[in-house]
Amino acid sequence: MCAASNRHPTFKASFAERANNATHPLANYLFRLMELKKSNLCLSADVTSARELLTIADRIGPSIVVLKTHYDLVAGWDFHPQTGTGAKLGALARRHGFLIFEDRKFGDIGSTVQLQYTAGNARIIDWAHIVNVNMIPGKAAVTALQQAAARWRSRVNYEVRTSVSVGTPVSDSFDEEDENPTPAPLPSSKELPPPSNLHNNGRKGSIVSITTLTQSFEPVDSPRFASGIAEGDELVYAGIEEPPWERGLLILAQMSSAGNLITKEYTQACVEAAREHKDFVMGFISQETLNSEQADDFISMTPGCQLPPEGDEDDGNIAGDGLGQQYNTPSKLVGLGGSDIVIVGRGILKAASPQVEAEQYRRKAWKAYQTRIGQQS
Ligand code: S5P
């Protein structure tokens, strides 16, 4: 563990203080959520069906501040933008108060990661508050994701609906099919061309064609966006507003797996990239805090976390999974390493009662944080 980081002001600062200093709107929100829920726990929801994912998100939601997904290992993921799995997770996130982090580990050239983030069936940016990037391709991947997020952000407040109808207003007119037959025009809609064109001076209706273009702008947070989702999904977690629309990025700066190829220089390059993109990069996936310069206030989220088996002493050492994964306890990661959020998958998912176990992890990780900052519980 890096001694310099342990002397950094953020090591002893409370999450409430760090919320006040945070410049990234989503980091500010997350710190406040952590204080409100007394939780610095992220569930790594590595389950293989959409049904299990939604069930576990609903059950564990009250204990966590972040739900981490790997959407590509989920069978039956419904891609519908308003009623699909992403939208349903979003409704659960609002109800229980957590952010969604898609652990996509983007790792390609800029233009490809932009498309992977915003396009395809999954349209990750629509439902994931946070994503992460593998820095192998270099800083351009971060810049590219930031650009894509900024473009998305500038559009997101308004959903644009355009309907085009072609035909004539006279009785023997023919109508071509509407391109978008569903929505009735909203009150704010403007019609082009003006209605005076509807009089055709007695010319045969079938020759005259009038195009009506209806374009309406609807706030994306309109209740209509919740429609199609089960009743009750409009419920919102009390005590805090809904998250801001700004998206956040975590840089994969260190890994938990044995023999990983990340070097100190590589980690340092990740920190530099984060400093250059502070309005998009919230922090790191790392094994310890990486804050070292005075102005740094990045969030460290740490996977490779488990509690010792019941009755065993917490000496910080836990057996790995036999496939390279290494584990440390919350007290070591948060208390000594200065990590802010622990990421736990199988430690919770494989427990006899995941709900009870999640509460256990929440309490231990929160206690480690309180001890670190010298706060009485
Ligand atoms: O270094 C890493 C980075 C990540 S994001 N090590 C990890 O284990 N992860 C992810 O954390 C991994 O992909 C998995 O989803 C989760 C750890 O799961 P667990 O079951 O071992 O707690």
Short mmCIF file of C-alpha atoms and ligand atoms in Angstrom, two decimals:
data_model
loop_
_atom_site.label_atom_id
_atom_site.label_comp_id
_atom_site.label_asym_id
_atom_site.label_seq_id
_atom_site.Cartn_x
_atom_site.Cartn_y
_atom_site.Cartn_z
CA MET A 1 0.00 0.00 0.00
CA CYS A 2 1.24 3.44 -0.88
CA ALA A 3 2.30 5.40 2.20
CA ALA A 4 2.13 8.79 0.46
CA SER A 5 -1.56 8.28 -0.28
CA ASN A 6 -2.26 7.47 3.36
CA ARG A 7 -1.17 10.98 4.26
CA HIS A 8 -3.36 12.55 1.62
CA PRO A 9 -6.18 14.76 3.03
CA THR A 10 -8.87 12.56 1.44
CA PHE A 11 -7.69 9.62 3.53
CA LYS A 12 -9.05 11.21 6.71
CA ALA A 13 -11.85 13.27 5.16
CA SER A 14 -15.48 12.24 5.59
CA PHE A 15 -17.59 11.46 2.55
CA ALA A 16 -19.72 14.50 3.45
CA GLU A 17 -16.65 16.73 3.25
CA ARG A 18 -15.61 15.13 0.02
CA ALA A 19 -19.09 15.71 -1.41
CA ASN A 20 -18.61 19.42 -0.76
CA ASN A 21 -15.28 19.43 -2.58
CA ALA A 22 -16.33 17.21 -5.47
CA THR A 23 -16.41 18.93 -8.82
CA HIS A 24 -17.92 16.01 -10.70
CA PRO A 25 -21.71 16.14 -10.20
CA LEU A 26 -22.03 12.36 -10.04
CA ALA A 27 -19.17 12.05 -7.52
CA ASN A 28 -20.84 14.72 -5.38
CA TYR A 29 -24.08 12.74 -5.57
CA LEU A 30 -22.41 9.43 -4.78
CA PHE A 31 -20.63 10.79 -1.70
CA ARG A 32 -23.93 12.17 -0.39
CA LEU A 33 -25.68 8.91 -1.10
CA MET A 34 -22.97 7.05 0.82
CA GLU A 35 -23.47 9.28 3.86
CA LEU A 36 -27.24 8.93 3.64
CA LYS A 37 -27.26 5.13 3.36
CA LYS A 38 -24.18 4.63 5.53
CA SER A 39 -22.90 2.38 2.82
CA ASN A 40 -19.70 2.15 0.82
CA LEU A 41 -20.65 -1.16 -0.72
CA CYS A 42 -20.97 -2.06 -4.40
CA LEU A 43 -22.57 -5.34 -5.36
CA SER A 44 -20.98 -7.02 -8.34
CA ALA A 45 -24.15 -8.60 -9.70
CA ASP A 46 -22.49 -11.34 -11.72
CA VAL A 47 -25.56 -13.45 -12.36
CA THR A 48 -26.45 -15.01 -15.66
CA SER A 49 -30.10 -14.24 -16.24
CA ALA A 50 -32.05 -10.99 -16.39
CA ARG A 51 -34.59 -12.34 -13.92
CA GLU A 52 -31.89 -13.10 -11.33
CA LEU A 53 -30.28 -9.71 -11.93
CA LEU A 54 -33.49 -7.80 -11.27
CA THR A 55 -34.33 -9.96 -8.26
CA ILE A 56 -30.91 -9.50 -6.67
CA ALA A 57 -30.90 -5.75 -7.43
CA ASP A 58 -34.26 -5.45 -5.67
CA ARG A 59 -33.20 -7.48 -2.63
CA ILE A 60 -29.71 -6.05 -2.15
CA GLY A 61 -30.56 -2.52 -3.31
CA PRO A 62 -31.16 -1.18 0.22
CA SER A 63 -27.60 -2.13 1.32
CA ILE A 64 -25.59 -0.73 -1.59
CA VAL A 65 -24.72 2.55 -3.28
CA VAL A 66 -23.54 1.04 -6.56
CA LEU A 67 -24.71 -1.99 -8.50
CA LYS A 68 -22.08 -3.30 -10.90
CA THR A 69 -23.20 -5.21 -13.99
CA HIS A 70 -21.61 -7.24 -16.76
CA TYR A 71 -24.56 -7.01 -19.12
CA ASP A 72 -22.86 -9.34 -21.62
CA LEU A 73 -23.07 -12.34 -19.32
CA VAL A 74 -26.79 -11.91 -18.70
CA ALA A 75 -29.08 -14.20 -20.71
CA GLY A 76 -32.44 -12.73 -21.62
CA TRP A 77 -31.32 -9.10 -21.38
CA ASP A 78 -34.18 -7.10 -22.86
CA PHE A 79 -32.81 -4.22 -24.92
CA HIS A 80 -35.98 -2.17 -25.13
CA PRO A 81 -34.95 1.37 -24.18
CA GLN A 82 -38.04 2.16 -22.12
CA THR A 83 -39.20 -1.18 -20.76
CA GLY A 84 -36.12 -3.41 -21.02
CA THR A 85 -33.63 -4.66 -18.46
CA GLY A 86 -31.63 -1.41 -18.36
CA ALA A 87 -34.79 0.62 -17.78
CA LYS A 88 -35.98 -1.79 -15.10
CA LEU A 89 -32.64 -1.64 -13.35
CA GLY A 90 -32.95 2.15 -13.54
CA ALA A 91 -36.32 2.01 -11.80
CA LEU A 92 -34.84 -0.19 -9.05
CA ALA A 93 -31.89 2.18 -8.75
CA ARG A 94 -34.26 5.12 -8.22
CA ARG A 95 -36.35 3.18 -5.73
CA HIS A 96 -33.49 1.88 -3.59
CA GLY A 97 -30.97 4.65 -4.14
CA PHE A 98 -28.00 3.24 -6.01
CA LEU A 99 -26.03 3.99 -9.15
CA ILE A 100 -25.55 1.51 -11.97
CA PHE A 101 -21.98 0.77 -13.04
CA GLU A 102 -21.52 -1.29 -16.20
CA ASP A 103 -18.13 -2.96 -15.84
CA ARG A 104 -17.54 -2.89 -19.60
CA LYS A 105 -13.79 -2.16 -19.39
CA PHE A 106 -13.73 -0.44 -22.78
CA GLY A 107 -10.36 -1.03 -24.40
CA ASP A 108 -10.22 -0.03 -28.03
CA ILE A 109 -9.52 2.95 -30.26
CA GLY A 110 -11.54 6.11 -29.61
CA SER A 111 -14.12 5.80 -32.35
CA THR A 112 -14.87 2.17 -31.47
CA VAL A 113 -15.32 2.80 -27.74
CA GLN A 114 -17.67 5.68 -28.53
CA LEU A 115 -19.91 3.31 -30.48
CA GLN A 116 -19.64 0.56 -27.88
CA TYR A 117 -20.73 3.08 -25.25
CA THR A 118 -23.62 4.71 -27.07
CA ALA A 119 -24.82 2.39 -29.84
CA GLY A 120 -25.64 -1.23 -30.54
CA ASN A 121 -28.47 -3.07 -28.88
CA ALA A 122 -27.31 -2.30 -25.38
CA ARG A 123 -26.91 1.50 -25.60
CA ILE A 124 -25.00 1.32 -22.34
CA ILE A 125 -24.91 5.07 -21.85
CA ASP A 126 -28.70 5.19 -21.56
CA TRP A 127 -28.87 3.11 -18.40
CA ALA A 128 -25.39 3.03 -16.81
CA HIS A 129 -24.46 6.02 -14.68
CA ILE A 130 -20.86 4.82 -14.56
CA VAL A 131 -18.64 2.81 -16.90
CA ASN A 132 -14.95 1.97 -16.84
CA VAL A 133 -12.08 1.97 -19.28
CA ASN A 134 -9.01 -0.13 -19.71
CA MET A 135 -6.19 2.31 -20.42
CA ILE A 136 -4.21 0.06 -22.77
CA PRO A 137 -5.22 2.08 -25.87
CA GLY A 138 -4.02 5.32 -24.22
CA LYS A 139 -5.63 8.57 -23.15
CA ALA A 140 -7.55 8.99 -26.40
CA ALA A 141 -10.03 6.36 -25.23
CA VAL A 142 -10.86 8.54 -22.22
CA THR A 143 -11.21 11.64 -24.38
CA ALA A 144 -13.41 9.77 -26.82
CA LEU A 145 -15.73 8.43 -24.11
CA GLN A 146 -15.93 11.89 -22.58
CA GLN A 147 -16.93 13.38 -25.95
CA ALA A 148 -19.58 10.72 -26.44
CA ALA A 149 -20.97 11.36 -22.97
CA ALA A 150 -21.04 15.13 -23.56
CA ARG A 151 -22.93 14.67 -26.83
CA TRP A 152 -25.39 12.31 -25.16
CA ARG A 153 -25.79 14.71 -22.21
CA SER A 154 -26.63 17.62 -24.48
CA ARG A 155 -29.40 15.63 -26.11
CA VAL A 156 -30.77 13.75 -23.15
CA ASN A 157 -33.05 16.38 -21.70
CA TYR A 158 -35.28 16.14 -24.67
CA GLU A 159 -36.57 13.23 -26.53
CA VAL A 160 -37.35 14.34 -30.05
CA ARG A 161 -40.30 12.75 -31.69
CA THR A 162 -40.77 13.40 -35.36
CA SER A 163 -43.80 12.28 -37.25
CA VAL A 164 -44.28 12.79 -40.94
CA SER A 165 -47.58 12.38 -42.69
CA VAL A 166 -48.08 12.68 -46.40
CA GLY A 167 -51.42 13.06 -48.08
CA THR A 168 -54.11 15.47 -49.16
CA PRO A 169 -56.88 16.98 -47.09
CA VAL A 170 -59.61 16.32 -49.65
CA SER A 171 -62.02 13.46 -49.49
CA ASP A 172 -60.55 11.40 -52.32
CA SER A 173 -57.03 11.76 -51.06
CA PHE A 174 -54.72 8.87 -50.47
CA ASP A 175 -52.63 8.51 -47.34
CA GLU A 176 -49.22 7.01 -47.20
CA GLU A 177 -48.35 5.32 -44.02
CA ASP A 178 -47.05 7.50 -41.25
CA GLU A 179 -43.41 6.94 -40.54
CA ASN A 180 -44.12 7.19 -36.86
CA PRO A 181 -47.79 6.54 -36.29
CA THR A 182 -47.81 6.30 -32.51
CA PRO A 183 -47.52 9.61 -30.72
CA ALA A 184 -50.27 12.16 -30.73
CA PRO A 185 -48.75 15.66 -31.05
CA LEU A 186 -47.92 17.19 -27.70
CA PRO A 187 -49.09 20.69 -26.80
CA SER A 188 -45.69 22.15 -27.57
CA SER A 189 -45.61 20.77 -31.10
CA LYS A 190 -45.36 23.05 -34.12
CA GLU A 191 -46.87 22.12 -37.41
CA LEU A 192 -45.25 22.85 -40.76
CA PRO A 193 -46.33 24.01 -43.24
CA PRO A 194 -49.09 26.34 -42.00
CA PRO A 195 -52.70 25.16 -42.28
CA SER A 196 -53.49 27.63 -45.11
CA ASN A 197 -51.87 25.14 -47.50
CA LEU A 198 -54.71 22.78 -46.82
CA HIS A 199 -56.94 24.48 -49.37
CA ASN A 200 -56.05 23.22 -52.80
CA ASN A 201 -58.13 25.53 -55.01
CA GLY A 202 -60.25 22.72 -56.36
CA ARG A 203 -57.38 20.80 -57.96
CA LYS A 204 -57.77 17.08 -57.93
CA GLY A 205 -56.88 15.86 -54.51
CA SER A 206 -54.90 12.85 -55.58
CA ILE A 207 -52.30 15.03 -57.32
CA VAL A 208 -51.81 17.40 -54.45
CA SER A 209 -49.64 16.19 -51.68
CA ILE A 210 -49.23 17.99 -48.38
CA THR A 211 -46.52 17.07 -45.98
CA THR A 212 -47.11 17.70 -42.34
CA LEU A 213 -44.08 17.50 -40.17
CA THR A 214 -44.73 17.30 -36.49
CA GLN A 215 -41.79 17.60 -34.19
CA SER A 216 -42.25 17.65 -30.48
CA PHE A 217 -39.82 17.83 -27.62
CA GLU A 218 -40.60 16.02 -24.46
CA PRO A 219 -38.54 16.15 -21.29
CA VAL A 220 -36.90 12.78 -20.94
CA ASP A 221 -37.67 12.63 -17.21
CA SER A 222 -41.35 12.85 -18.00
CA PRO A 223 -43.40 10.20 -16.18
CA ARG A 224 -44.15 8.73 -19.62
CA PHE A 225 -40.70 7.20 -19.55
CA ALA A 226 -41.69 5.06 -16.62
CA SER A 227 -44.74 3.78 -18.43
CA GLY A 228 -44.53 0.17 -19.44
CA ILE A 229 -42.59 -0.61 -16.28
CA ALA A 230 -44.36 -2.37 -13.45
CA GLU A 231 -46.50 -0.44 -11.04
CA GLY A 232 -44.52 1.07 -8.19
CA ASP A 233 -41.41 1.57 -10.30
CA GLU A 234 -41.90 5.30 -10.20
CA LEU A 235 -41.03 5.24 -6.47
CA VAL A 236 -37.99 7.27 -5.54
CA TYR A 237 -35.57 6.75 -2.63
CA ALA A 238 -36.28 9.27 0.12
CA GLY A 239 -33.78 11.82 1.40
CA ILE A 240 -31.93 12.59 -1.81
CA GLU A 241 -32.85 13.80 -5.27
CA GLU A 242 -32.47 11.62 -8.35
CA PRO A 243 -28.92 11.38 -9.72
CA PRO A 244 -27.70 14.03 -12.14
CA TRP A 245 -27.62 13.20 -15.84
CA GLU A 246 -23.85 13.56 -16.03
CA ARG A 247 -22.16 10.23 -16.69
CA GLY A 248 -18.97 9.16 -14.93
CA LEU A 249 -15.92 7.10 -15.84
CA LEU A 250 -13.62 4.95 -13.72
CA ILE A 251 -10.16 4.08 -14.98
CA LEU A 252 -8.96 0.55 -14.38
CA ALA A 253 -5.65 1.48 -12.77
CA GLN A 254 -4.86 -1.64 -10.74
CA MET A 255 -6.21 -5.17 -10.80
CA SER A 256 -6.97 -7.71 -8.12
CA SER A 257 -5.88 -10.77 -10.09
CA ALA A 258 -2.59 -12.53 -9.37
CA GLY A 259 0.13 -11.92 -11.94
CA ASN A 260 -1.66 -9.06 -13.68
CA LEU A 261 0.60 -7.04 -15.95
CA ILE A 262 -0.13 -3.59 -14.55
CA THR A 263 3.00 -1.76 -13.45
CA LYS A 264 3.47 1.29 -11.20
CA GLU A 265 4.17 3.42 -14.28
CA TYR A 266 0.97 2.23 -15.90
CA THR A 267 -1.03 3.10 -12.79
CA GLN A 268 0.62 6.51 -12.69
CA ALA A 269 -0.35 7.11 -16.34
CA CYS A 270 -3.94 6.30 -15.38
CA VAL A 271 -3.80 8.91 -12.61
CA GLU A 272 -2.48 11.49 -15.03
CA ALA A 273 -5.26 10.74 -17.51
CA ALA A 274 -7.79 11.15 -14.71
CA ARG A 275 -6.36 14.54 -13.73
CA GLU A 276 -6.69 15.70 -17.33
CA HIS A 277 -10.35 14.65 -17.51
CA LYS A 278 -11.63 15.57 -14.07
CA ASP A 279 -15.06 16.56 -15.26
CA PHE A 280 -15.66 13.04 -16.55
CA VAL A 281 -13.37 10.71 -14.59
CA MET A 282 -14.74 10.12 -11.10
CA GLY A 283 -11.97 7.83 -9.99
CA PHE A 284 -10.42 4.41 -10.33
CA ILE A 285 -10.85 0.72 -10.05
CA SER A 286 -7.82 0.18 -7.88
CA GLN A 287 -6.61 -1.72 -4.87
CA GLU A 288 -5.94 1.44 -2.81
CA THR A 289 -6.52 5.16 -2.97
CA LEU A 290 -4.48 6.79 -5.71
CA ASN A 291 -4.91 10.35 -4.48
CA SER A 292 -1.46 11.86 -4.05
CA GLU A 293 -1.43 15.46 -5.29
CA GLN A 294 -3.13 18.01 -3.08
CA ALA A 295 -5.98 18.61 -5.53
CA ASP A 296 -6.77 14.92 -6.11
CA ASP A 297 -10.15 13.72 -4.91
CA PHE A 298 -10.79 10.60 -6.90
CA ILE A 299 -13.00 7.78 -5.69
CA SER A 300 -11.33 4.38 -5.42
CA MET A 301 -13.55 1.38 -5.94
CA THR A 302 -11.96 -1.93 -5.08
CA PRO A 303 -12.82 -5.45 -6.22
CA GLY A 304 -11.28 -8.57 -4.73
CA CYS A 305 -13.03 -8.20 -1.40
CA GLN A 306 -14.36 -10.87 0.92
CA LEU A 307 -14.90 -11.38 4.61
CA PRO A 308 -13.18 -14.24 6.40
CA PRO A 309 -15.28 -17.36 6.94
CA GLU A 310 -17.57 -17.17 9.98
CA GLY A 311 -15.56 -17.46 13.20
CA ASP A 312 -12.16 -16.81 11.56
CA GLU A 313 -10.05 -13.85 12.60
CA ASP A 314 -9.87 -10.88 10.21
CA ASP A 315 -6.13 -10.86 9.50
CA GLY A 316 -6.74 -9.37 6.07
CA ASN A 317 -5.89 -12.55 4.19
CA ILE A 318 -8.54 -14.58 2.44
CA ALA A 319 -8.04 -17.51 0.09
CA GLY A 320 -8.36 -16.73 -3.60
CA ASP A 321 -10.85 -18.37 -5.96
CA GLY A 322 -8.36 -20.68 -7.69
CA LEU A 323 -8.75 -18.73 -10.93
CA GLY A 324 -6.44 -15.86 -10.15
CA GLN A 325 -8.77 -13.74 -8.07
CA GLN A 326 -7.22 -12.51 -4.81
CA TYR A 327 -9.22 -11.24 -1.87
CA ASN A 328 -8.68 -8.76 0.92
CA THR A 329 -11.03 -7.78 3.72
CA PRO A 330 -12.92 -4.47 3.91
CA SER A 331 -10.88 -3.41 6.94
CA LYS A 332 -7.63 -3.82 5.02
CA LEU A 333 -8.86 -2.26 1.76
CA VAL A 334 -10.77 0.66 3.24
CA GLY A 335 -9.01 1.11 6.58
CA LEU A 336 -5.40 0.67 5.48
CA GLY A 337 -5.50 1.14 1.72
CA GLY A 338 -7.84 4.12 1.69
CA SER A 339 -10.24 2.56 -0.79
CA ASP A 340 -13.67 4.24 -0.68
CA ILE A 341 -16.02 1.57 -2.00
CA VAL A 342 -15.58 -2.18 -1.84
CA ILE A 343 -16.91 -4.26 -4.72
CA VAL A 344 -18.22 -7.66 -3.65
CA GLY A 345 -19.58 -10.36 -5.92
CA ARG A 346 -19.49 -14.00 -4.87
CA GLY A 347 -18.95 -13.14 -1.20
CA ILE A 348 -22.59 -11.98 -1.24
CA LEU A 349 -24.11 -13.88 -4.15
CA LYS A 350 -23.06 -17.32 -2.93
CA ALA A 351 -24.08 -16.77 0.69
CA ALA A 352 -27.01 -18.69 2.16
CA SER A 353 -28.80 -15.36 2.53
CA PRO A 354 -27.38 -12.72 0.18
CA GLN A 355 -29.48 -10.06 1.89
CA VAL A 356 -28.08 -10.81 5.34
CA GLU A 357 -24.58 -11.11 3.95
CA ALA A 358 -24.83 -7.80 2.08
CA GLU A 359 -25.77 -6.07 5.33
CA GLN A 360 -22.78 -7.70 6.99
CA TYR A 361 -20.45 -6.36 4.26
CA ARG A 362 -22.08 -2.95 4.43
CA ARG A 363 -21.54 -2.74 8.20
CA LYS A 364 -17.92 -3.92 8.06
CA ALA A 365 -16.92 -1.66 5.17
CA TRP A 366 -18.63 1.33 6.79
CA LYS A 367 -16.94 0.62 10.11
CA ALA A 368 -13.57 0.46 8.35
CA TYR A 369 -14.29 3.88 6.83
CA GLN A 370 -15.34 5.33 10.17
CA THR A 371 -12.23 3.98 11.84
CA ARG A 372 -10.07 5.41 9.07
CA ILE A 373 -11.42 8.93 9.43
CA GLY A 374 -11.52 8.69 13.24
CA GLN A 375 -15.31 8.92 13.48
CA GLN A 376 -17.25 7.32 16.33
CA SER A 377 -19.96 4.91 15.21
O1 S5P B 1 -9.20 -5.97 -10.90
C1 S5P B 1 -10.38 -6.27 -10.98
C2 S5P B 1 -11.31 -5.45 -11.62
C3 S5P B 1 -12.65 -5.82 -11.63
S1 S5P B 1 -13.77 -4.69 -12.26
N1 S5P B 1 -10.84 -7.42 -10.39
C4 S5P B 1 -12.15 -7.80 -10.42
O2 S5P B 1 -12.48 -8.83 -9.85
N2 S5P B 1 -13.08 -7.01 -11.07
C5 S5P B 1 -14.51 -7.40 -11.16
O3 S5P B 1 -15.04 -7.47 -9.84
C6 S5P B 1 -14.74 -8.76 -11.79
O4 S5P B 1 -14.99 -8.62 -13.18
C7 S5P B 1 -15.97 -9.27 -11.05
O5 S5P B 1 -17.15 -8.82 -11.71
C8 S5P B 1 -15.90 -8.60 -9.70
C9 S5P B 1 -15.35 -9.45 -8.57
O6 S5P B 1 -16.20 -10.51 -8.26
P1 S5P B 1 -15.96 -11.47 -6.99
O7 S5P B 1 -17.01 -12.51 -7.15
O8 S5P B 1 -14.58 -12.03 -7.07
O9 S5P B 1 -16.18 -10.62 -5.76
#
